[in-house]
Short mmCIF file of C-alpha atoms and ligand atoms in Angstrom, two decimals:
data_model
loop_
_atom_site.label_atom_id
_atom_site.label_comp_id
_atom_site.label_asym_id
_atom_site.label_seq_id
_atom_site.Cartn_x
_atom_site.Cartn_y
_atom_site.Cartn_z
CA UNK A 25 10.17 -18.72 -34.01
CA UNK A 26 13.70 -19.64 -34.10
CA UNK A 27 14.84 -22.48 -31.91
CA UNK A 28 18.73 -21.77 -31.58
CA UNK A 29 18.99 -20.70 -28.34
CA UNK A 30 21.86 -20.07 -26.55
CA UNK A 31 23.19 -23.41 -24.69
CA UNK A 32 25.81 -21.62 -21.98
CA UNK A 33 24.68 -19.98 -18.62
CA UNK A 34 23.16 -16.25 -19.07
CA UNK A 35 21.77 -13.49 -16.94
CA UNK A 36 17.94 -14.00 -15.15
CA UNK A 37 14.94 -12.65 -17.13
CA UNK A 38 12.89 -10.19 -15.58
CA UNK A 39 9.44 -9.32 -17.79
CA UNK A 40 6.59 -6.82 -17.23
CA UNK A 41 4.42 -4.74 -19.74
CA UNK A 42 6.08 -1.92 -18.60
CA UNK A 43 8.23 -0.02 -15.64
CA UNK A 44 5.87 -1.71 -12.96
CA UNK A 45 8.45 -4.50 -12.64
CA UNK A 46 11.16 -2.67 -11.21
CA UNK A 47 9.33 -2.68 -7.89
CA UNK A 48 9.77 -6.76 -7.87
CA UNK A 49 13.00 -6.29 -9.26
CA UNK A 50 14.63 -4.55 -6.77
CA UNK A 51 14.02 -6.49 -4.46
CA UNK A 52 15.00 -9.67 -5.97
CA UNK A 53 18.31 -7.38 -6.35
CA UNK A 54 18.36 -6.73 -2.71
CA UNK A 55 17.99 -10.31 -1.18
CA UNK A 56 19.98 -12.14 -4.91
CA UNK A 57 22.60 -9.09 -5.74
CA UNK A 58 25.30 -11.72 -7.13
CA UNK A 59 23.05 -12.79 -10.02
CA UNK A 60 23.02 -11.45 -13.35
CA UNK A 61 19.39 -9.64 -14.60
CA UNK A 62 18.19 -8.32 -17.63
CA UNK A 63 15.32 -6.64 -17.55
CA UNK A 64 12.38 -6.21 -20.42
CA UNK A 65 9.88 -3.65 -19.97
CA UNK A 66 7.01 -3.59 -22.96
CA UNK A 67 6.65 -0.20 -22.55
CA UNK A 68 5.50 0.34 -26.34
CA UNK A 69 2.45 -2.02 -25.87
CA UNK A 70 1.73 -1.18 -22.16
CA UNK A 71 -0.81 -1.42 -20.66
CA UNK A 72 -1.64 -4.97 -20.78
CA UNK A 73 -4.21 -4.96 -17.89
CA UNK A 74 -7.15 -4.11 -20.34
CA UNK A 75 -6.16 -6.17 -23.11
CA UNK A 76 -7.32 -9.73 -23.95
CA UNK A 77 -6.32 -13.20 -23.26
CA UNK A 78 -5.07 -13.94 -26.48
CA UNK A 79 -3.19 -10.64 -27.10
CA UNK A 80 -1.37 -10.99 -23.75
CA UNK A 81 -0.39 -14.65 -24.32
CA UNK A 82 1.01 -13.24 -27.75
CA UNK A 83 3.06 -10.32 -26.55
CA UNK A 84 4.17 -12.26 -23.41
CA UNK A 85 5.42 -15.32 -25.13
CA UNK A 86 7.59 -13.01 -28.20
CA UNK A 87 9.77 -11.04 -24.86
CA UNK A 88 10.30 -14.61 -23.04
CA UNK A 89 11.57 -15.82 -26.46
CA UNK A 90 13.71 -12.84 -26.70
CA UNK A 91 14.87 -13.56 -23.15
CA UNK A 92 15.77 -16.38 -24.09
CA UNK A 93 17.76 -15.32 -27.24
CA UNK A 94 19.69 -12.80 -24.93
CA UNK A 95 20.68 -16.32 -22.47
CA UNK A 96 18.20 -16.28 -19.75
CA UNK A 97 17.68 -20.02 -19.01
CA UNK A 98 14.78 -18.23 -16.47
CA UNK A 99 12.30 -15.99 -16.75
CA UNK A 100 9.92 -14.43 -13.87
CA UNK A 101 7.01 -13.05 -14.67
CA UNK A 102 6.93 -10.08 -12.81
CA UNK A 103 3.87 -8.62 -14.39
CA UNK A 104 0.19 -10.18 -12.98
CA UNK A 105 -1.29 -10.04 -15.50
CA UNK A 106 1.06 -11.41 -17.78
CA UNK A 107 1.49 -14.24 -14.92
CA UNK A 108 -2.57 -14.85 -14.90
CA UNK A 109 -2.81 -14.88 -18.78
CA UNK A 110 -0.20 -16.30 -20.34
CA UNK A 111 2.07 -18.41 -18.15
CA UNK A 112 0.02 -21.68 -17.79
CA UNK A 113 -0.16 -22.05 -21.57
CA UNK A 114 3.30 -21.45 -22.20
CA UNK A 115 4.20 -23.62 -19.48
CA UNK A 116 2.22 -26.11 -20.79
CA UNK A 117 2.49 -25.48 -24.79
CA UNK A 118 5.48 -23.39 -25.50
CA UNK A 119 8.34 -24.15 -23.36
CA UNK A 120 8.71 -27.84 -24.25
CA UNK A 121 8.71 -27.32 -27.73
CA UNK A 122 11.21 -24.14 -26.80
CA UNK A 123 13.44 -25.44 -24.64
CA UNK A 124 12.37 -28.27 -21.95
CA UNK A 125 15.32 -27.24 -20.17
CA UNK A 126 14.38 -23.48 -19.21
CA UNK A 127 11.34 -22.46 -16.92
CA UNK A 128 9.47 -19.30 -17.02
CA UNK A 129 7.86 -18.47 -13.33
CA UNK A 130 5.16 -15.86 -12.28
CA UNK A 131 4.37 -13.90 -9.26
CA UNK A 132 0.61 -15.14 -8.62
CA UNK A 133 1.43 -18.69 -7.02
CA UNK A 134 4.21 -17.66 -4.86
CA UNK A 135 1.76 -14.72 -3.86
CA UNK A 136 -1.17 -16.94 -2.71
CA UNK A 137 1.24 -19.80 -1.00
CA UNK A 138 2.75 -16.72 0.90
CA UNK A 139 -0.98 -15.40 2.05
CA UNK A 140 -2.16 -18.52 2.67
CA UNK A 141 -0.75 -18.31 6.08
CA UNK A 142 -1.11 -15.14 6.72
CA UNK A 143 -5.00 -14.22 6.83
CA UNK A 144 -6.40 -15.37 10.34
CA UNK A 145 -10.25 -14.69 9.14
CA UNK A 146 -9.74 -16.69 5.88
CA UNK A 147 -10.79 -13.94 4.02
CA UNK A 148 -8.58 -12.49 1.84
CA UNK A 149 -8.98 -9.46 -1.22
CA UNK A 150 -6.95 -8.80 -4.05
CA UNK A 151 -6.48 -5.18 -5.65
CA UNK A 152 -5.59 -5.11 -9.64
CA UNK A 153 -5.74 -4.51 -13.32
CA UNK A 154 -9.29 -5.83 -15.09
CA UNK A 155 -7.05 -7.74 -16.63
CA UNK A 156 -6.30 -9.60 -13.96
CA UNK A 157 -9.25 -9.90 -11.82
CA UNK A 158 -11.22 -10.66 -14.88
CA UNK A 159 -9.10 -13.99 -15.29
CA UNK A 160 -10.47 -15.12 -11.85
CA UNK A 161 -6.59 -16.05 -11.63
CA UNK A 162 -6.40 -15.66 -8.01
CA UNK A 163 -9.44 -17.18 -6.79
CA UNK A 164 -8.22 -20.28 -8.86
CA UNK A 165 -4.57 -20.64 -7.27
CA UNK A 166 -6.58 -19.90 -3.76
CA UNK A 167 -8.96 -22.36 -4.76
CA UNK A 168 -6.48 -24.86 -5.58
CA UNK A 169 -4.21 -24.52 -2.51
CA UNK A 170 -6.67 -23.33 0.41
CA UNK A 171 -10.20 -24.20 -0.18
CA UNK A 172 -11.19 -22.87 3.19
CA UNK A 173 -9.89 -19.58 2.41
CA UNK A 174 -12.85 -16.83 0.37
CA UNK A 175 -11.42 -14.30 -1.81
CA UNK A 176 -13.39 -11.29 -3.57
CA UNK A 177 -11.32 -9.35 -6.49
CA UNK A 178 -11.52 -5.62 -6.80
CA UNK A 179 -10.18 -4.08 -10.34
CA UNK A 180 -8.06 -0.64 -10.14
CA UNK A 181 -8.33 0.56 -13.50
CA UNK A 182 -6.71 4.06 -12.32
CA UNK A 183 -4.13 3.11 -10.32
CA UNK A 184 -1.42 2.06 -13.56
CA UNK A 185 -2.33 5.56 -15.11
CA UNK A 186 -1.62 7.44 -11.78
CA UNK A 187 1.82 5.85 -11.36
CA UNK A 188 3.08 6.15 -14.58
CA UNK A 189 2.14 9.79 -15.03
CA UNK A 190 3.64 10.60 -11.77
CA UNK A 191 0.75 11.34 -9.94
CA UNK A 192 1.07 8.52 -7.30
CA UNK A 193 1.67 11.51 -4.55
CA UNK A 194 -1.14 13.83 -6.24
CA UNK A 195 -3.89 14.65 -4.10
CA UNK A 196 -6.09 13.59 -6.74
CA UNK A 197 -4.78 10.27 -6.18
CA UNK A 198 -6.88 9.95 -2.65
CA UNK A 199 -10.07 9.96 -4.56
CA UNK A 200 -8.98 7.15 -6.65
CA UNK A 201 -7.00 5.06 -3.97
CA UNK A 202 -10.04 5.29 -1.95
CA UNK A 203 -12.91 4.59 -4.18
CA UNK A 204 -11.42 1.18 -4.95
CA UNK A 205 -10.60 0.22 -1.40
CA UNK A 206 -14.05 1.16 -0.33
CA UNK A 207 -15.47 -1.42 -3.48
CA UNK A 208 -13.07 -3.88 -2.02
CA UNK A 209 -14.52 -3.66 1.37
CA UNK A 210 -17.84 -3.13 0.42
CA UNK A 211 -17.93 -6.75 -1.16
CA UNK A 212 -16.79 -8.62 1.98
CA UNK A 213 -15.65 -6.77 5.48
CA UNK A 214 -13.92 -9.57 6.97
CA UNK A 215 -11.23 -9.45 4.98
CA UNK A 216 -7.85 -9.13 7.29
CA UNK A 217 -5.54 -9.32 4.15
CA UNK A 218 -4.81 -7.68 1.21
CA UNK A 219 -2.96 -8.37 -2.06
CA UNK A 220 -1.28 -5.44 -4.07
CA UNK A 221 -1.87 -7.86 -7.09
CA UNK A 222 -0.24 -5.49 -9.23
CA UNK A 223 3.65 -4.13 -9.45
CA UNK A 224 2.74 -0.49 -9.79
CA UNK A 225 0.63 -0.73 -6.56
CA UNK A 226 3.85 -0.54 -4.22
CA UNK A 227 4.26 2.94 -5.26
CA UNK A 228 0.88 4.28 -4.44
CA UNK A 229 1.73 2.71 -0.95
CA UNK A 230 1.55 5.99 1.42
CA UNK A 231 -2.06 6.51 0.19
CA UNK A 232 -3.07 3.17 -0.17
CA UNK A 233 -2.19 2.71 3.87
CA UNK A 234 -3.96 5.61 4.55
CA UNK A 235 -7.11 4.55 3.64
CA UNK A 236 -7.16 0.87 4.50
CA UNK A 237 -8.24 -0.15 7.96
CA UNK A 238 -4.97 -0.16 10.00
CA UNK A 239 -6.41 -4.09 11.17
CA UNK A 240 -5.90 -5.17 7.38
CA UNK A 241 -2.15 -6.39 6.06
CA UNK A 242 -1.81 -5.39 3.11
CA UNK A 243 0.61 -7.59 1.09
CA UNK A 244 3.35 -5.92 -1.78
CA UNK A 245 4.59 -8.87 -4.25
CA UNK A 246 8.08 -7.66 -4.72
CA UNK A 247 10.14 -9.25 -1.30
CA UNK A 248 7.65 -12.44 -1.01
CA UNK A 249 8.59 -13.08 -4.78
CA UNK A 250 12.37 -12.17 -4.52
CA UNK A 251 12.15 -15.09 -1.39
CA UNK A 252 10.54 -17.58 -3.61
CA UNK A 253 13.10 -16.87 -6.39
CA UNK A 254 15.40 -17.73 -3.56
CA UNK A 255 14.11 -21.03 -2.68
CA UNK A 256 13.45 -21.97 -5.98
CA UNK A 257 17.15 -21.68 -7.26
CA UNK A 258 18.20 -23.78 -3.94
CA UNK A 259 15.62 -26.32 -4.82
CA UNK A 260 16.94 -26.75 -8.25
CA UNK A 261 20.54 -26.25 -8.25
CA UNK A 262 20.53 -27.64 -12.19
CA UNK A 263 19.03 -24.22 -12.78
CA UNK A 264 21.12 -22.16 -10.82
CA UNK A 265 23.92 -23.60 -12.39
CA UNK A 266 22.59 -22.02 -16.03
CA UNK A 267 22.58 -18.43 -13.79
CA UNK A 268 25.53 -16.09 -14.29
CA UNK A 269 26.84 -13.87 -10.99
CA UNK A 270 28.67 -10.66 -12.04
CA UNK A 271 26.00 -8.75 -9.94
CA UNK A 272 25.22 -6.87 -13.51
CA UNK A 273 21.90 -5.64 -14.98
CA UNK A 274 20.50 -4.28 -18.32
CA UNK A 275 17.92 -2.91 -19.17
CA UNK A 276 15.90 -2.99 -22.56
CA UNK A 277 12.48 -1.25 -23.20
CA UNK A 278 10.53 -1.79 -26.67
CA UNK A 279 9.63 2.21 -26.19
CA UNK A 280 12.34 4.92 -26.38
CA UNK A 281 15.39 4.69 -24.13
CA UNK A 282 15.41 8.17 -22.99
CA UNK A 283 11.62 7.62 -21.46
CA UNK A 284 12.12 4.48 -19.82
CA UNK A 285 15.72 5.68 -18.11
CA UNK A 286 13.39 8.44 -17.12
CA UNK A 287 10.30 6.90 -15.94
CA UNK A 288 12.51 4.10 -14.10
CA UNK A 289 14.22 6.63 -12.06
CA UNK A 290 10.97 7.19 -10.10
CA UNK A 291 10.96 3.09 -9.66
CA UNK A 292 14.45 2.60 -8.90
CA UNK A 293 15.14 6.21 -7.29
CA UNK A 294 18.21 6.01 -9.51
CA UNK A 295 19.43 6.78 -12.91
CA UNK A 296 20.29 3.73 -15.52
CA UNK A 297 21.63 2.42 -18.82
CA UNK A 298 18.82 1.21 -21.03
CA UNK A 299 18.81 -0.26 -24.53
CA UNK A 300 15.58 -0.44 -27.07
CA UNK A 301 14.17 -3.38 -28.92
CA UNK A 302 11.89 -4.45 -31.26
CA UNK A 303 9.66 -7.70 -29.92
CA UNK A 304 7.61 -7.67 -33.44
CA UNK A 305 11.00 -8.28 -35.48
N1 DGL B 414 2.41 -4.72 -14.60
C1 DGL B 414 1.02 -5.02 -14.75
C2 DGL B 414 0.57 -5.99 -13.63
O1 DGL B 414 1.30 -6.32 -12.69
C3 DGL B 414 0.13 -3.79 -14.74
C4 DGL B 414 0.34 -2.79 -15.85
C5 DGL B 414 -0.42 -3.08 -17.12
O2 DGL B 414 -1.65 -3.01 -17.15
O3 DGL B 414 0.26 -3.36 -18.10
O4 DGL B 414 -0.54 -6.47 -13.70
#
């Protein structure tokens, strides 16, 4: 990998394996709209939620070297399982051989600090790919930062699939939605909090409150992470000084433009640019 990269201020770097970002995108939009964005879907090797550690780490660390190529001094992780992974080792091994000077952030840390004082039972579940609930990522970072707090995961394999086809609304959805929340429940029922540890969950939403106990907050990644982002750029004003404001996105897929400024639409509830290319060159 090429180590010129770009030395003046650029845009933020928003990454997810496919259109499932958008959700924590918009939001960071809503509460940071002076910043610049670009955002990289992976649509062409979506999903990752099924795939393994090593593959993930691989295809995660080529886009935030690409982000980096296009300027971003900062990267967020928007996908889990991208975040539970790949971002400790290239934290740990990639970025100072990179660039010491740029930071790549995820969404599971800012999650579980946010939770953390939320749940009054100290019993908390977490909804989301294999991927991701396979990695034990979660119960880690909970481990780490509340000991006293017991967490049981609860994979969604069909929830991704039902999104992206458009059949978050279906009434074959229900069946789905419910069968995992039931598994979820069935494992501990104390539980008083949720996590939607996954960015397509927000959009299966209507049914997902439907068939959770109306006791139970359920918790979607995109605002708590868009806050964190917040805090994190006042904390380290040497970073926010490498962050461009001309309140402008783009968009780039590694699938065809056409279907991503398609699919998006039912993200973003809006129509956008988009521009294709190639993480494998
Ligand atoms: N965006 C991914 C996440 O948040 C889910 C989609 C996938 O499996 O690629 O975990």
């Amino acid at each position: 990998m090429s180590l010129a990269l770009p030395a003046h201020p650029g845009p933020i770097g928003v990454f997810d394996s496919g259109y499932g970002g958008l959700t924590i995108l918009s939001e960071i939009r809503k509460l940071l709209p002076e910043y610049d964005y670009i955002y990289l879907g992976d649509n062409a090797r979506t999903p990752y939620g099924t795939r393994s550690f090593d593959i993930v780490y691989e295809f995660t660390l080529q886009a935030v070297h690409r982000l980096f190529e296009l300027g971003c001094h900062l990267v967020i992780l928007a996908c889990n399982t991208a975040s539970a992974k790949a971002l400790r080792s290239i934290q740990m091994r990639d970025l100072p051989m990179l660039d010491p000077g740029r930071r790549v952030l995820g969404v599971i840390r800012p999650t579980v600090e946010y939770i953390g004082h939320l749940t009054q039972s100290r019993h908390i579940g977490v909804l989301g790919t294999v991927g991701t609930i396979k990695s034990e990522s979660y119960v880690l970072e909970v481990r780490k930062l509340f000991p006293d707090i017991q967490v049981v995961g609860q994979a969604c394999p069909m929830w991704v699939p039902l999104v992206e086809y458009n059949e978050a609304h279906s009434e074959g959805a229900d069946y789905f939605v419910r069968k995992y929340i039931d598994a979820l429940l069935k494992q501990d029922s104390r539980i008083d909090t949720v996590i939607l540890g996954c960015t397509h969950y927000p959009l299966l939403l209507p049914k997902i409150k439907k068939y959770m106990p109306a006791d139970i907050t359920i918790v979607s990644q995109g605002e708590l992470v868009a806050e964190s982002l917040r805090d994190y750029l006042l904390r380290h004003p040497e970073m926010d000084v490498f962050c461009t404001r001309t309140a402008h996105c783009t968009y780039y897929t590694t699938e065809s433009e056409e279907k991503f400024a398609e699919s998006a639409s039912i993200f973003l509830n809006k129509s956008i640019e988009v521009h294709h290319l190639d993480l494998n060159e």
